[in-house]
Coordinates of C-alpha atoms in Angstrom, one line a residue:
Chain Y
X1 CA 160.2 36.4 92.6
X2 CA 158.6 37.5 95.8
X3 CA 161.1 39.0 97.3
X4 CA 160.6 41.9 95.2
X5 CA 157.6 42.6 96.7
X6 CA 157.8 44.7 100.2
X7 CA 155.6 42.9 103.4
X8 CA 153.6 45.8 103.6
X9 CA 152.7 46.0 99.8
X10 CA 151.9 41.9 99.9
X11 CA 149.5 42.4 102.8
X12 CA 147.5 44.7 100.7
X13 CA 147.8 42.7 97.6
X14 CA 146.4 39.6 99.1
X15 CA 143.7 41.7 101.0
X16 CA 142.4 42.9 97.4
X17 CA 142.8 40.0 95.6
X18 CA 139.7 39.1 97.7
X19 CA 137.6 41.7 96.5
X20 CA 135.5 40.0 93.3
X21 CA 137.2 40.6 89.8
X22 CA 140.6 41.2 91.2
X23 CA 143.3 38.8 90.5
X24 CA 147.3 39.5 91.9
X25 CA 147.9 41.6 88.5
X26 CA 145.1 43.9 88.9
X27 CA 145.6 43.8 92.8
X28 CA 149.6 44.6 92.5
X29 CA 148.5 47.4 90.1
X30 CA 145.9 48.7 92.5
X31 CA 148.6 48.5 95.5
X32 CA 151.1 50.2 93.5
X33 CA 148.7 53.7 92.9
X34 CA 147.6 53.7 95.9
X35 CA 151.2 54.4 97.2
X36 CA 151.1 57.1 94.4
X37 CA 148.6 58.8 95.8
X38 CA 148.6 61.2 98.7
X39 CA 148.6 59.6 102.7
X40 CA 145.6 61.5 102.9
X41 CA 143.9 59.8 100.1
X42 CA 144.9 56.1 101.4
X43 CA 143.6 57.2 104.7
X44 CA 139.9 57.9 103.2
X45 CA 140.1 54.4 101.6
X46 CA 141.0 52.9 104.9
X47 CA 138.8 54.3 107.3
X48 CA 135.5 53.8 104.7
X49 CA 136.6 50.2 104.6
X50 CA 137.0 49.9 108.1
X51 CA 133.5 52.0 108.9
X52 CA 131.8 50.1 106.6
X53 CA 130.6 47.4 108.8
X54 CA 130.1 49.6 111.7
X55 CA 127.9 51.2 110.0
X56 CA 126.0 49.3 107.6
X57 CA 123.2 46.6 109.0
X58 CA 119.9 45.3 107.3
X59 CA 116.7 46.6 107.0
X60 CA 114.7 44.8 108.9
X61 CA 111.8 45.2 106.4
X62 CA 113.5 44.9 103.0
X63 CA 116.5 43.4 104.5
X64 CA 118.7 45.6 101.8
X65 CA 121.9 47.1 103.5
X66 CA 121.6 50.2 104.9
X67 CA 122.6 53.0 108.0
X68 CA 118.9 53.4 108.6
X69 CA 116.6 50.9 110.2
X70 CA 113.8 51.6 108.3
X71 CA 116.3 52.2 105.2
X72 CA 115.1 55.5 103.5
X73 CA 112.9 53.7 100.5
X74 CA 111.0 51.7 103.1
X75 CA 110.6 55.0 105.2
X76 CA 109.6 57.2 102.3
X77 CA 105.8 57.4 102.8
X78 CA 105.4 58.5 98.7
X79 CA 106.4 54.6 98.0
X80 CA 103.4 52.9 96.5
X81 CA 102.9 50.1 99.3
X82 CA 100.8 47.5 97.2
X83 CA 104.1 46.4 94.9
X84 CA 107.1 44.7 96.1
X85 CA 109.9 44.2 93.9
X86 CA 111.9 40.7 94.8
X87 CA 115.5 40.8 94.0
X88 CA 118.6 38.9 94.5
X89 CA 120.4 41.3 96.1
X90 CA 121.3 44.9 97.5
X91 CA 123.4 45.5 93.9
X92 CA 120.4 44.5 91.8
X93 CA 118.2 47.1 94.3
X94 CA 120.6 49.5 93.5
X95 CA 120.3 48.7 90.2
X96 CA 116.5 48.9 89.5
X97 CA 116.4 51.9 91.7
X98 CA 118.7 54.0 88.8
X99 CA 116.6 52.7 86.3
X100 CA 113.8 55.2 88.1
X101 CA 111.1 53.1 86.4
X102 CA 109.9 51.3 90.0
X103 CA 107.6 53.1 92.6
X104 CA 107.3 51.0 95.3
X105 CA 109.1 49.0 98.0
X106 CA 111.7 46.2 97.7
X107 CA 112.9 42.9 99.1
X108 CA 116.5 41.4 99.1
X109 CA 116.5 37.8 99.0
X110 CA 120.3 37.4 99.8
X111 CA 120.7 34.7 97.1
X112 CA 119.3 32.5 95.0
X113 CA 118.0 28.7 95.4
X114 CA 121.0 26.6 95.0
X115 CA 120.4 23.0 96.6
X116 CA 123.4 22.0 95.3
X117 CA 125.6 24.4 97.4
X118 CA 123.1 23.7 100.5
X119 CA 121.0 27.3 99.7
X120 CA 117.2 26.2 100.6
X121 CA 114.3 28.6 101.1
X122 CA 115.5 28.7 104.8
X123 CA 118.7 30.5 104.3
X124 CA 116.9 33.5 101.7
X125 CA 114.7 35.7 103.4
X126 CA 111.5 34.1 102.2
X127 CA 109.8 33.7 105.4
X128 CA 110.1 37.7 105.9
X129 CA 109.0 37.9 101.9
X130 CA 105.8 35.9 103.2
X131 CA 105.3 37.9 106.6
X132 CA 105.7 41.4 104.9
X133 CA 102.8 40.7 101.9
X134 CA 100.7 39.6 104.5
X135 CA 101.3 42.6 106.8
X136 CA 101.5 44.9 105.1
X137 CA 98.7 44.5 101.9
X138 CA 100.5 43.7 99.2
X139 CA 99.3 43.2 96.1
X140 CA 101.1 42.5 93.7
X141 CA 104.9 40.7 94.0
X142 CA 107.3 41.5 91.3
X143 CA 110.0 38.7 90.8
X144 CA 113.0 40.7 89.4
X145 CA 115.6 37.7 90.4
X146 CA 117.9 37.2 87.1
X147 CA 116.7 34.9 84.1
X148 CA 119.6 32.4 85.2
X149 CA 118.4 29.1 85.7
X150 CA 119.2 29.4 89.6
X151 CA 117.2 32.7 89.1
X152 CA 114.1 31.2 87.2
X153 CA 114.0 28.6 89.9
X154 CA 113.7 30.7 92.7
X155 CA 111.4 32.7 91.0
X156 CA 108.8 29.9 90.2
X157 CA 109.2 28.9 94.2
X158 CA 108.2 32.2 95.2
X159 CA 105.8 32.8 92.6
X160 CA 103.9 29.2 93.7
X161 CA 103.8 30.1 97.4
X162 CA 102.2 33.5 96.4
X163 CA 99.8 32.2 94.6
X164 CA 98.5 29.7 97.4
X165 CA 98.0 33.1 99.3
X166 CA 95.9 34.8 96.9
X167 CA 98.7 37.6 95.6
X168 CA 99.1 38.2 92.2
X169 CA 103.0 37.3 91.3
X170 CA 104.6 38.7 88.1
X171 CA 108.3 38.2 86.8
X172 CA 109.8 41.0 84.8
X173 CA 110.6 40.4 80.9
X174 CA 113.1 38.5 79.4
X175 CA 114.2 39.8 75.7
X176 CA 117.2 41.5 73.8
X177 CA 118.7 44.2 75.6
X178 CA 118.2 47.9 74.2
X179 CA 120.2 48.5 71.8
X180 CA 121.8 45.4 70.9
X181 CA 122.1 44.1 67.4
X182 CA 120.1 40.7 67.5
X183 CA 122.4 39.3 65.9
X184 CA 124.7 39.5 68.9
X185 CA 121.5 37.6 70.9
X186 CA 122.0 34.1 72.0
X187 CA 119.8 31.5 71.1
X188 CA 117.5 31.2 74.2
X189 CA 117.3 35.0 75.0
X190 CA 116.2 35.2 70.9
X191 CA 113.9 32.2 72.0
X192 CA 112.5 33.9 75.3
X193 CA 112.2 37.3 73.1
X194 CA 110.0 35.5 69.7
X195 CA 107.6 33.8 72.9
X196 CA 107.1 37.1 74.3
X197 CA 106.5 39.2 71.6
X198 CA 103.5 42.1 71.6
X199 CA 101.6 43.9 68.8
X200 CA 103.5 46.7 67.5
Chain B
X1 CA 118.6 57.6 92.5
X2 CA 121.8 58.2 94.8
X3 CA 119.6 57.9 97.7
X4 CA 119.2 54.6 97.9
X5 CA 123.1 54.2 98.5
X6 CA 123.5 54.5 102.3
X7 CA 126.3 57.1 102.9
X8 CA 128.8 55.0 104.6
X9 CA 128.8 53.0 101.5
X10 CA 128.4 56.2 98.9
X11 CA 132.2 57.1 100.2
X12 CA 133.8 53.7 100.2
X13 CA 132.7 53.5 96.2
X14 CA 134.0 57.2 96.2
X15 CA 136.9 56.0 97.9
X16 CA 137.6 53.1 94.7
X17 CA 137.1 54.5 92.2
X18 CA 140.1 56.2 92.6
X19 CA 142.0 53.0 92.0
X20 CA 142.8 52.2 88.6
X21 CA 140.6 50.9 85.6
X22 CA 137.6 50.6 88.9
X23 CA 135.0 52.9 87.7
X24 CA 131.3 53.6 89.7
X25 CA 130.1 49.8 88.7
X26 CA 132.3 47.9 89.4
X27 CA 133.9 50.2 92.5
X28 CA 130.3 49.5 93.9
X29 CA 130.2 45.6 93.2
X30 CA 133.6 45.6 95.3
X31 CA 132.0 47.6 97.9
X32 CA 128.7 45.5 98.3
X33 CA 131.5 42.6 98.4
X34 CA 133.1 43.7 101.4
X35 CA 130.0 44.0 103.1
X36 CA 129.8 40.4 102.6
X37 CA 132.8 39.4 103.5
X38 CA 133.7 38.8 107.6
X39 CA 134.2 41.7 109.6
X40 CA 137.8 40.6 110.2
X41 CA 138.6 40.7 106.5
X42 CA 137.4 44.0 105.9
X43 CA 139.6 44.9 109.3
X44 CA 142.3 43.3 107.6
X45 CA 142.2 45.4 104.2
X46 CA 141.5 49.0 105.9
X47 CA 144.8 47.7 107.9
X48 CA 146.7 47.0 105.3
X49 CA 145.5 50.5 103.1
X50 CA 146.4 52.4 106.2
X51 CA 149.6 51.3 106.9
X52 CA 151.2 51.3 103.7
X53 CA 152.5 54.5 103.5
X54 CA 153.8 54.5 107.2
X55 CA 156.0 51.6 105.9
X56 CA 156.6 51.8 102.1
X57 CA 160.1 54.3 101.0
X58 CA 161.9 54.8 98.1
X59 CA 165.1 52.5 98.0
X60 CA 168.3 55.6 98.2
X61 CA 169.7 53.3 95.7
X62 CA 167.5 52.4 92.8
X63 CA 164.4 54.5 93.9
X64 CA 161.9 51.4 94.0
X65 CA 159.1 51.2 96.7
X66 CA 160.6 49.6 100.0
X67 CA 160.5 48.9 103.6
X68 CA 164.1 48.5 103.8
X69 CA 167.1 51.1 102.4
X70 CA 168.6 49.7 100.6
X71 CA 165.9 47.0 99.3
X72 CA 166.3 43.7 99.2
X73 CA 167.5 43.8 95.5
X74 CA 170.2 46.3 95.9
X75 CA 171.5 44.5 99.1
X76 CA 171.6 41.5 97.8
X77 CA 175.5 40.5 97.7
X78 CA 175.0 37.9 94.6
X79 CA 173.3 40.6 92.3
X80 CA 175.8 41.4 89.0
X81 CA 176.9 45.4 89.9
X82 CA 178.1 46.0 86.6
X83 CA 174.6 45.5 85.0
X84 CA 171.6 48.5 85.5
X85 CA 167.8 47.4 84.6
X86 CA 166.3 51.2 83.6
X87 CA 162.6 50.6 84.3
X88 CA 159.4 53.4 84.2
X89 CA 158.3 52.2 87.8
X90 CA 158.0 49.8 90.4
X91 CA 155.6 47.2 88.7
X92 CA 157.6 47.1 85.6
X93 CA 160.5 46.2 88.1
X94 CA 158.3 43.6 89.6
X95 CA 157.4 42.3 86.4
X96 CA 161.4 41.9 84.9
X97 CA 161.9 40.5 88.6
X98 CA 158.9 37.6 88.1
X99 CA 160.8 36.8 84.5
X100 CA 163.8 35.8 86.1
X101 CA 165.7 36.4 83.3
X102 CA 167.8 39.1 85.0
X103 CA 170.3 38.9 87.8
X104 CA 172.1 42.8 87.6
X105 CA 170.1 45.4 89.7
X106 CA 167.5 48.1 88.9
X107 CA 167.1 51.9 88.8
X108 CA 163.4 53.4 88.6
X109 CA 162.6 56.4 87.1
X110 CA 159.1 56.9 88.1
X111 CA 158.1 57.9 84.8
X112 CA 159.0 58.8 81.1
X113 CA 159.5 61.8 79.3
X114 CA 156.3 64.0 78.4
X115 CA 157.5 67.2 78.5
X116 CA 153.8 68.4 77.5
X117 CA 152.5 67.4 81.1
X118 CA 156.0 69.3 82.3
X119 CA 157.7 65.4 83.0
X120 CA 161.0 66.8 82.0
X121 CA 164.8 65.1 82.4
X122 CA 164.3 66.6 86.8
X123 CA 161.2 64.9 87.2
X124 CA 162.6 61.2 86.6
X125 CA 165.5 59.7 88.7
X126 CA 168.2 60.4 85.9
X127 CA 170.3 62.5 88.0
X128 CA 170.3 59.3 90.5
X129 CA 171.2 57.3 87.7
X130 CA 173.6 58.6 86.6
X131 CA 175.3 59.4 89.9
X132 CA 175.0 55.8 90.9
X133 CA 176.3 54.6 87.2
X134 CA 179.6 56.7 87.9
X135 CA 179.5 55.6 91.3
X136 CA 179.0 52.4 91.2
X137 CA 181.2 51.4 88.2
X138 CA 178.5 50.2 85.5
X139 CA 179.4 48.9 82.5
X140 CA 176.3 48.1 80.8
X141 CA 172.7 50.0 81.0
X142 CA 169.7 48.1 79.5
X143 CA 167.1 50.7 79.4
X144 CA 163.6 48.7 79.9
X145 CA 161.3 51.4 79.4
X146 CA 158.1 50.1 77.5
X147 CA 158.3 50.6 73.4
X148 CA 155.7 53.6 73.3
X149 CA 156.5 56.6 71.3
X150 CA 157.3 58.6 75.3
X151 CA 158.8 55.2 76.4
X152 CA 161.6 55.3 73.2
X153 CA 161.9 58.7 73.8
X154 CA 162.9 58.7 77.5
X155 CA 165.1 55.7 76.2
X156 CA 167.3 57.5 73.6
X157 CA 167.5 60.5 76.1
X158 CA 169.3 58.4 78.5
X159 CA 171.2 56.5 76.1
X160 CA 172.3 59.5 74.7
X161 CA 174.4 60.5 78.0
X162 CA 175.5 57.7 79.0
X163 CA 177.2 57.3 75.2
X164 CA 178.8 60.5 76.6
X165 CA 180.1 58.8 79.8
X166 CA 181.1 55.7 77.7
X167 CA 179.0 53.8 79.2
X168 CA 177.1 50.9 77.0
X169 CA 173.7 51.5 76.8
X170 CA 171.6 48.7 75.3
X171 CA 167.7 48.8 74.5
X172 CA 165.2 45.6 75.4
X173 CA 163.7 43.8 72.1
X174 CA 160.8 44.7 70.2
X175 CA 158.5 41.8 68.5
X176 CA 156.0 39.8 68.5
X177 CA 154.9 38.2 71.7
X178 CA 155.5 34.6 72.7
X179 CA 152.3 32.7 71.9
X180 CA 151.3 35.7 69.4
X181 CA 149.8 34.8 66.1
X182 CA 151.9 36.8 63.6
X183 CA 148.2 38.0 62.3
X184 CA 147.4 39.7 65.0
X185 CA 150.1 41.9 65.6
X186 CA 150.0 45.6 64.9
X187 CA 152.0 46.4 62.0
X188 CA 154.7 48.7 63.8
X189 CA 155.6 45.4 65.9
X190 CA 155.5 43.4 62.4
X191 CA 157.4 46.2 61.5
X192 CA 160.3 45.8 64.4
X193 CA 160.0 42.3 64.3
X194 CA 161.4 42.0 60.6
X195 CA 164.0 44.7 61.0
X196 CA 165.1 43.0 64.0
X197 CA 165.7 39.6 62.3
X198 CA 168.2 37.3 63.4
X199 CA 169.5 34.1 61.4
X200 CA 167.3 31.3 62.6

């Protein structure tokens, strides 16, 4: 019944729900701790959420999110400027970036080709992909978009309109992921990991 | 590498991970989310955070979350007064409320019994409970606390004085849930759910 639940505590339900994983269980749960918790402690939570967009723009070279404009890894001069990394989106930056195994600069694509829900190369930031490798001497293009076939896709775009410009294009390795028993695999990442195997 | 986590969003993760089963992941998914989502929706969330508690009480009465005192539940005239719901908090309320299976009113004692984090008899809403049982001429206490080993315990506390008052006290069912295969129960609810047979 609805009635159980106060206005005020609905409102915040129905905001969360929004957020991505969170159904009205999980929301009603969240609501109901964050009543637990101190005024002072809702307060935080409020004001970063309502900051956030004030805040936040893109980079207008990587196009990631960020309060700076350069963001801080397009500004750090110790970058190695002949790599860019190509991914889907600010998460999988973020992502890479704690991985600590890249050096040099990104580029958020904001999605992933998907004709189907009207997503052409004109609504991911392509043409700035292009612009910047020519610009700014590029060399080599990594295409870190996700081995999904949306992913793949874009990916094989990209990678055919570097190659009419004469830069190298490489897509990072598909395989079984540290750690995991192969047995655990599915068939086309076992597939993807016999075709790509190396010398031990 | 922290730094590529512009601060503005650094504190709304901070700020999420505070909410239950959200840890850095997935607080930062949410985050990146928001971002996304219009600037009015976003609005709309730190709006409803903020104001919640500036409008959320505890009902005088059965010590639920509420705008109104009493709430809705306890001021509701068609509601059986002889017949007390004992419930750990407000979403277990909310989830005996959603069943629809009871029509008597509700006391919440904001926790159970662990006298190892100092949650003693003071810390719950007993003495309330047991004001309003005298008060408010109860006959029958169903004590809906969940069947873990502090959720019993709490239970047989309470049931314990109100046997001393004369007061019924009566204990929700234990078994095996609706939809359950029996082979996938735990054996202490195989266990309750043979002792607490009935003929078919």
């Amino acid at each position: 019944m609805a009635a159980a639940l106060p206005p005020a505590l609905a409102r915040l339900v129905q905001a969360l729900t929004r957020l991505p994983g969170v159904g009205e269980k999980t929301a009603t749960r969240m609501a109901l701790q964050v009543l637990r918790w101190p005024r002072a402690q809702a307060r935080e939570l409020a004001r970063a959420v309502g900051e956030l967009h004030d805040r936040i723009r893109l980079c207008s070279r990587c196009q990631t999110f960020s309060e700076s404009d350069p963001c801080p890894v397009c500004a750090d001069p110790r970058r190695d400027t002949t790599r860019l990394c190509v991914v889907e989106d600010p998460g999988d930056l973020l992502a890479v970036e704690k991985a600590g195994a890249f050096r040099g600069r990104y580029h958020v694509l904001h999605g992933v080709l998907a004709p189907m829900d009207g997503v052409g190369p004109d609504q991911l930031k392509i043409r700035e992909l292009l612009e910047r490798v020519r610009a700014e001497g590029v060399r080599e293009v990594i295409l870190a978009t996700s081995p999904t076939v949306a992913g793949e896709a874009t990916a094989g775009y990209i990678a055919d309109l570097l190659r009419e410009m004469g830069v190298e294009a490489t897509r990072i390795a598909c395989g079984i992921p540290m750690g995991m028993d192969i047995k655990y695999a599915d068939r086309q990442t076992l597939q993807k990991a016999l075709e790509a195997r190396r010398r031990a």
